[in-house]
Short mmCIF file of C-alpha atoms in Angstrom, two decimals:
data_model
loop_
_atom_site.label_atom_id
_atom_site.label_comp_id
_atom_site.label_asym_id
_atom_site.label_seq_id
_atom_site.Cartn_x
_atom_site.Cartn_y
_atom_site.Cartn_z
CA MET B 1 146.57 -146.06 69.74
CA LYS B 2 148.74 -143.41 69.67
CA PRO B 3 147.47 -139.55 68.78
CA LEU B 4 147.69 -138.41 65.65
CA SER B 5 150.22 -136.24 64.71
CA LEU B 6 150.32 -134.31 61.16
CA ALA B 7 154.43 -133.44 61.48
CA GLY B 8 154.82 -136.63 63.12
CA ALA B 9 155.81 -138.51 59.51
CA PHE B 10 158.38 -135.92 58.67
CA LEU B 11 161.01 -136.35 62.20
CA PHE B 12 163.19 -138.33 60.89
CA ILE B 13 163.74 -136.33 58.06
CA ALA B 14 163.54 -132.77 59.62
CA ALA B 15 166.09 -134.20 62.19
CA CYS B 16 168.51 -134.24 59.05
CA ALA B 17 167.70 -131.83 57.46
CA THR B 18 168.95 -128.25 57.54
CA LEU B 19 166.30 -125.17 58.84
CA GLU B 20 166.31 -124.14 55.02
CA SER B 21 164.87 -127.75 54.09
CA GLN B 22 162.54 -128.20 56.71
CA SER B 23 160.63 -125.25 55.32
CA GLU B 24 160.95 -126.30 51.79
CA PHE B 25 159.57 -129.66 52.50
CA LEU B 26 156.49 -128.62 54.39
CA THR B 27 155.83 -126.33 51.61
CA GLY B 28 156.16 -129.13 48.98
CA ARG B 29 153.74 -131.28 51.63
CA ARG B 30 151.12 -127.99 51.75
CA ALA B 31 151.38 -127.79 47.78
CA LEU B 32 150.33 -131.50 47.45
CA LEU B 33 147.54 -131.08 49.73
CA ARG B 34 145.96 -128.58 47.71
CA GLY B 35 146.47 -130.89 44.70
CA GLU B 36 149.35 -128.62 42.90
CA PRO B 37 152.16 -131.90 42.57
CA ASP B 38 153.92 -129.93 40.13
CA ASN B 39 154.56 -127.03 42.65
CA ALA B 40 154.93 -129.86 45.04
CA LEU B 41 157.72 -131.64 43.39
CA SER B 42 159.93 -128.19 43.14
CA ALA B 43 160.18 -127.68 46.49
CA PHE B 44 160.53 -131.79 47.06
CA ASP B 45 163.84 -131.03 44.35
CA ARG B 46 165.18 -128.32 46.09
CA VAL B 47 165.24 -129.90 49.56
CA ALA B 48 166.65 -132.94 47.75
CA ARG B 49 169.44 -130.85 45.74
CA SER B 50 170.64 -129.67 49.57
CA ASN B 51 170.32 -133.45 51.76
CA VAL B 52 172.41 -135.93 49.56
CA GLY B 53 170.85 -138.46 51.44
CA PHE B 54 167.48 -137.53 51.46
CA ILE B 55 166.52 -139.27 47.87
CA THR B 56 167.41 -142.78 46.65
CA ASP B 57 168.32 -143.72 42.85
CA SER B 58 165.34 -143.37 40.73
CA VAL B 59 162.76 -142.51 43.42
CA SER B 60 161.24 -138.95 43.76
CA PRO B 61 161.63 -136.99 46.97
CA ARG B 62 158.79 -136.99 47.54
CA ARG B 63 158.09 -140.64 47.75
CA SER B 64 161.23 -141.28 49.05
CA ALA B 65 160.70 -138.72 52.35
CA PHE B 66 157.02 -140.55 53.05
CA GLU B 67 159.08 -144.27 52.76
CA LYS B 68 161.75 -143.22 55.45
CA ALA B 69 159.21 -141.33 57.67
CA LEU B 70 156.99 -144.90 57.69
CA SER B 71 160.59 -146.62 58.49
CA GLN B 72 160.44 -144.73 61.35
CA LEU B 73 156.69 -144.60 62.16
CA SER B 74 154.86 -147.52 60.27
CA ASP B 75 151.26 -146.63 61.75
CA ASP B 76 151.54 -143.06 60.77
CA HIS B 77 149.08 -142.77 58.39
CA ILE B 78 149.00 -139.42 57.41
CA ALA B 79 152.69 -140.17 56.21
CA ARG B 80 150.93 -143.41 54.44
CA LEU B 81 148.46 -141.40 52.55
CA TYR B 82 151.00 -139.28 51.20
CA LEU B 83 153.06 -142.02 50.01
CA GLY B 84 150.22 -143.61 48.11
CA LEU B 85 149.00 -140.12 46.46
CA THR B 86 152.69 -139.56 45.82
CA ILE B 87 152.97 -143.19 44.05
CA LEU B 88 149.58 -143.09 42.32
CA HIS B 89 150.27 -139.39 40.35
CA PRO B 90 152.76 -140.02 38.01
CA SER B 91 151.01 -143.30 37.30
CA ALA B 92 147.71 -141.88 37.03
CA PRO B 93 146.28 -142.80 33.47
CA SER B 94 146.92 -139.52 31.43
CA ALA B 95 144.98 -137.59 29.19
CA PRO B 96 144.39 -139.36 25.47
CA SER B 97 148.11 -138.46 23.29
CA LYS B 98 148.21 -137.55 19.74
CA ALA B 99 149.52 -140.74 18.99
CA PHE B 100 148.74 -142.32 15.02
CA SER B 101 145.88 -144.18 14.48
CA LEU B 102 145.97 -146.82 11.47
CA GLN B 103 144.39 -144.36 9.54
CA GLU B 104 145.97 -141.63 9.98
CA VAL B 105 149.47 -143.75 8.87
CA THR B 106 147.48 -145.64 5.69
CA TYR B 107 146.56 -141.57 4.76
CA ALA B 108 150.15 -140.17 4.98
CA LEU B 109 151.94 -143.62 3.14
CA ARG B 110 149.14 -143.10 0.24
CA GLU B 111 149.80 -139.34 0.23
CA GLY B 112 153.53 -139.90 -0.12
CA VAL B 113 155.60 -139.34 2.88
CA GLU B 114 158.67 -141.93 2.84
CA PRO B 115 158.19 -144.57 5.22
CA LYS B 116 161.13 -143.25 7.03
CA ARG B 117 159.72 -140.08 8.02
CA VAL B 118 156.50 -141.82 9.20
CA ALA B 119 158.76 -144.38 11.29
CA THR B 120 160.33 -140.35 12.67
CA LEU B 121 157.20 -139.46 13.18
CA ALA B 122 155.44 -142.46 15.20
CA ARG B 123 158.58 -142.28 17.72
CA GLU B 124 157.81 -138.84 18.77
CA ARG B 125 154.01 -139.14 18.90
CA GLY B 126 153.36 -142.90 19.81
CA VAL B 127 151.12 -145.14 17.74
CA ALA B 128 147.53 -146.29 19.03
CA PHE B 129 147.21 -149.47 17.02
CA ASP B 130 149.23 -153.05 17.32
CA LEU B 131 150.25 -154.72 14.14
CA THR B 132 148.20 -157.85 13.31
CA LYS B 133 148.33 -159.74 9.60
CA GLU B 134 145.50 -157.74 8.18
CA THR B 135 147.03 -153.93 9.72
CA GLU B 136 150.49 -155.16 8.56
CA SER B 137 149.21 -156.44 5.20
CA GLN B 138 146.83 -153.02 4.75
CA LEU B 139 150.27 -150.64 5.75
CA GLN B 140 152.45 -152.79 3.05
CA THR B 141 149.51 -151.89 -0.02
CA VAL B 142 150.53 -148.12 0.98
CA GLY B 143 153.99 -148.20 0.78
CA ALA B 144 155.05 -149.71 4.50
CA ASP B 145 158.57 -151.17 4.71
CA GLN B 146 160.23 -153.06 6.78
CA LEU B 147 161.88 -150.53 8.65
CA LEU B 148 158.35 -148.28 9.89
CA LEU B 149 156.66 -151.77 10.63
CA SER B 150 159.68 -152.63 12.66
CA GLU B 151 159.26 -149.31 14.23
CA ILE B 152 155.39 -149.64 15.06
CA ARG B 153 156.41 -152.90 17.06
CA ASN B 154 158.94 -151.70 18.96
CA ILE B 155 156.87 -148.30 20.19
CA ARG B 156 153.65 -150.67 20.85
CA ALA B 157 156.14 -153.37 22.95
CA GLN B 158 157.53 -150.04 24.78
CA SER B 159 153.63 -148.81 24.82
CA ALA B 160 152.60 -151.89 27.24
CA LYS B 161 156.04 -152.20 29.16
CA LYS B 162 155.06 -148.60 30.13
CA ASN B 163 151.26 -149.69 30.86
CA GLN B 164 152.51 -151.98 32.77
CA THR B 165 154.70 -150.41 35.12
CA GLY B 166 151.72 -148.19 35.77
CA GLU B 167 149.42 -151.01 36.72
CA THR B 168 152.20 -152.31 39.17
CA GLN B 169 152.57 -148.51 40.60
CA ARG B 170 148.52 -148.42 40.89
CA ALA B 171 148.10 -151.45 42.60
CA GLN B 172 150.79 -150.58 45.44
CA ALA B 173 149.24 -146.86 45.63
CA GLY B 174 145.87 -148.77 46.17
CA LYS B 175 146.98 -151.15 49.03
CA GLU B 176 148.32 -148.00 50.81
CA LEU B 177 145.80 -145.78 50.75
CA THR B 178 143.58 -148.76 51.82
CA ALA B 179 145.73 -148.95 54.37
CA ALA B 180 146.43 -145.04 55.06
CA LEU B 181 142.30 -144.53 55.33
CA THR B 182 141.20 -148.11 57.44
CA GLY B 183 143.92 -146.28 59.69
CA LEU B 184 142.74 -142.84 59.62
CA ARG B 185 138.83 -144.05 60.18
CA ASP B 186 139.92 -146.67 63.36
CA TRP B 187 142.00 -144.06 64.16
CA LEU B 188 138.95 -141.15 64.45
CA ASP B 189 136.23 -143.38 65.59
CA TYR B 190 138.94 -144.31 68.80
CA THR B 191 139.41 -140.78 69.53
CA VAL B 192 135.85 -139.70 69.56
CA ALA B 193 134.59 -142.60 71.25
CA TYR B 194 137.16 -142.96 74.42
CA THR B 195 139.38 -139.67 74.44
CA PRO B 196 138.42 -136.60 76.20
CA GLN B 197 139.84 -134.88 73.08
CA GLY B 198 137.48 -136.50 71.48
CA LYS B 199 134.76 -134.35 71.43
CA PHE B 200 136.71 -131.61 69.75
CA TRP B 201 137.53 -134.00 66.51
CA ASP B 202 135.59 -134.45 63.34
CA PRO B 203 131.93 -133.42 65.17
CA SER B 204 130.06 -133.31 61.83
CA GLU B 205 131.39 -136.45 61.04
CA GLN B 206 132.16 -135.01 57.81
CA ILE B 207 135.96 -136.39 57.18
CA ARG B 208 134.76 -140.39 58.60
CA LYS B 209 132.14 -139.40 55.39
CA GLN B 210 135.15 -138.53 53.00
CA ILE B 211 136.72 -141.40 54.19
CA ALA B 212 134.13 -143.68 53.92
CA PHE B 213 133.87 -142.56 50.47
CA SER B 214 137.40 -142.68 49.03
CA LEU B 215 136.87 -145.97 50.73
CA LYS B 216 135.06 -146.99 47.75
CA LEU B 217 136.40 -145.42 45.12
CA VAL B 218 139.74 -147.11 45.67
CA ALA B 219 137.67 -150.64 46.27
CA ALA B 220 135.56 -149.95 43.20
CA ARG B 221 136.54 -152.00 40.26
CA PRO B 222 137.57 -150.26 37.65
CA THR B 223 138.84 -147.74 39.80
CA ASP B 224 138.55 -144.25 38.92
CA TRP B 225 142.12 -143.15 40.00
CA GLU B 226 141.26 -138.95 39.11
CA THR B 227 138.55 -138.70 41.46
CA LEU B 228 140.05 -141.17 44.02
CA ILE B 229 143.38 -138.81 44.15
CA SER B 230 141.20 -135.94 44.32
CA ASN B 231 138.94 -137.41 47.28
CA ALA B 232 141.81 -139.04 49.50
CA GLU B 233 143.97 -135.24 49.11
CA SER B 234 140.40 -134.02 50.34
CA VAL B 235 140.89 -136.16 53.66
CA GLY B 236 144.76 -134.84 54.00
CA SER B 237 143.34 -131.69 53.71
CA MET B 238 140.12 -131.80 55.85
CA LEU B 239 142.66 -133.81 58.62
CA GLU B 240 145.37 -130.87 58.30
CA GLU B 241 142.50 -128.47 58.78
CA GLU B 242 140.67 -130.17 61.47
CA ASN B 243 144.24 -131.02 63.55
CA ASP B 244 144.55 -127.08 63.72
CA ARG B 245 140.36 -126.23 64.57
CA ALA B 246 140.61 -129.00 67.43
CA ARG B 247 143.82 -127.47 68.77
CA ARG B 248 141.97 -124.20 69.15
CA ASP B 249 139.05 -125.47 70.88
CA GLU B 250 140.06 -127.48 72.72
CA SER B 251 142.51 -124.45 74.35
CA ALA B 252 139.27 -122.40 73.92
CA GLU B 253 137.79 -124.57 76.46
CA ARG B 254 140.26 -124.97 79.03
CA GLU B 255 140.86 -121.23 79.04
CA ARG B 256 137.34 -120.66 79.86
CA GLN B 257 137.31 -123.63 82.45
CA LEU B 258 140.46 -121.45 84.33
CA ARG B 259 138.12 -118.44 84.01
CA ARG B 260 135.35 -120.52 86.44
#
């Protein structure tokens, strides 16, 4: 069982980066831990711009960073936790949009809004209904033409494709989080039970309780993704703080023993 190193996931990246980009990367990691994905992304973007090989096509700087780290150290559970969160953040279900309902489109056409204008607005806002024989007939009755109906079909097809991609990403994120949380739980159990440093780690068992709760969340169906994100981020924050606290406590005990 390898000792946990919160910085271990980033050794490969740090070796390739400048001192400035290392600092930016740590800034992004801390922002991610605090639940500030926008600030984290800004920091990672600055790292990416200063390191040409840092990211791959169509992959976010954060995700690429953790994937590269895991390619060097596959059992770094902290890096895998952050990878799962990074995949999950952009694909988590978004808040309800201002997409047009069937009633709104029907009302607009009935009030004399040109079908071409309705189609333009639908492209901007999206539509929240599918075209069936009944809905198509209803819209044609109030003035919908083939251009508008075709546009609604295209919008719904694009939305379905996007949702499918989001579901795939969430499934991948769920697997990464399950593996990371399970690995962290096993590491903590082993460290506490079998290593001299174990007595300094998680004495109240709060971290292990948080991990257990997060594992229940990721296994639940349907999954509450927003709650899962919050709790998994909390695990990362607690481990970050515990790492510092355990080191301080171990150092303090060593000094006390030397003074005896």
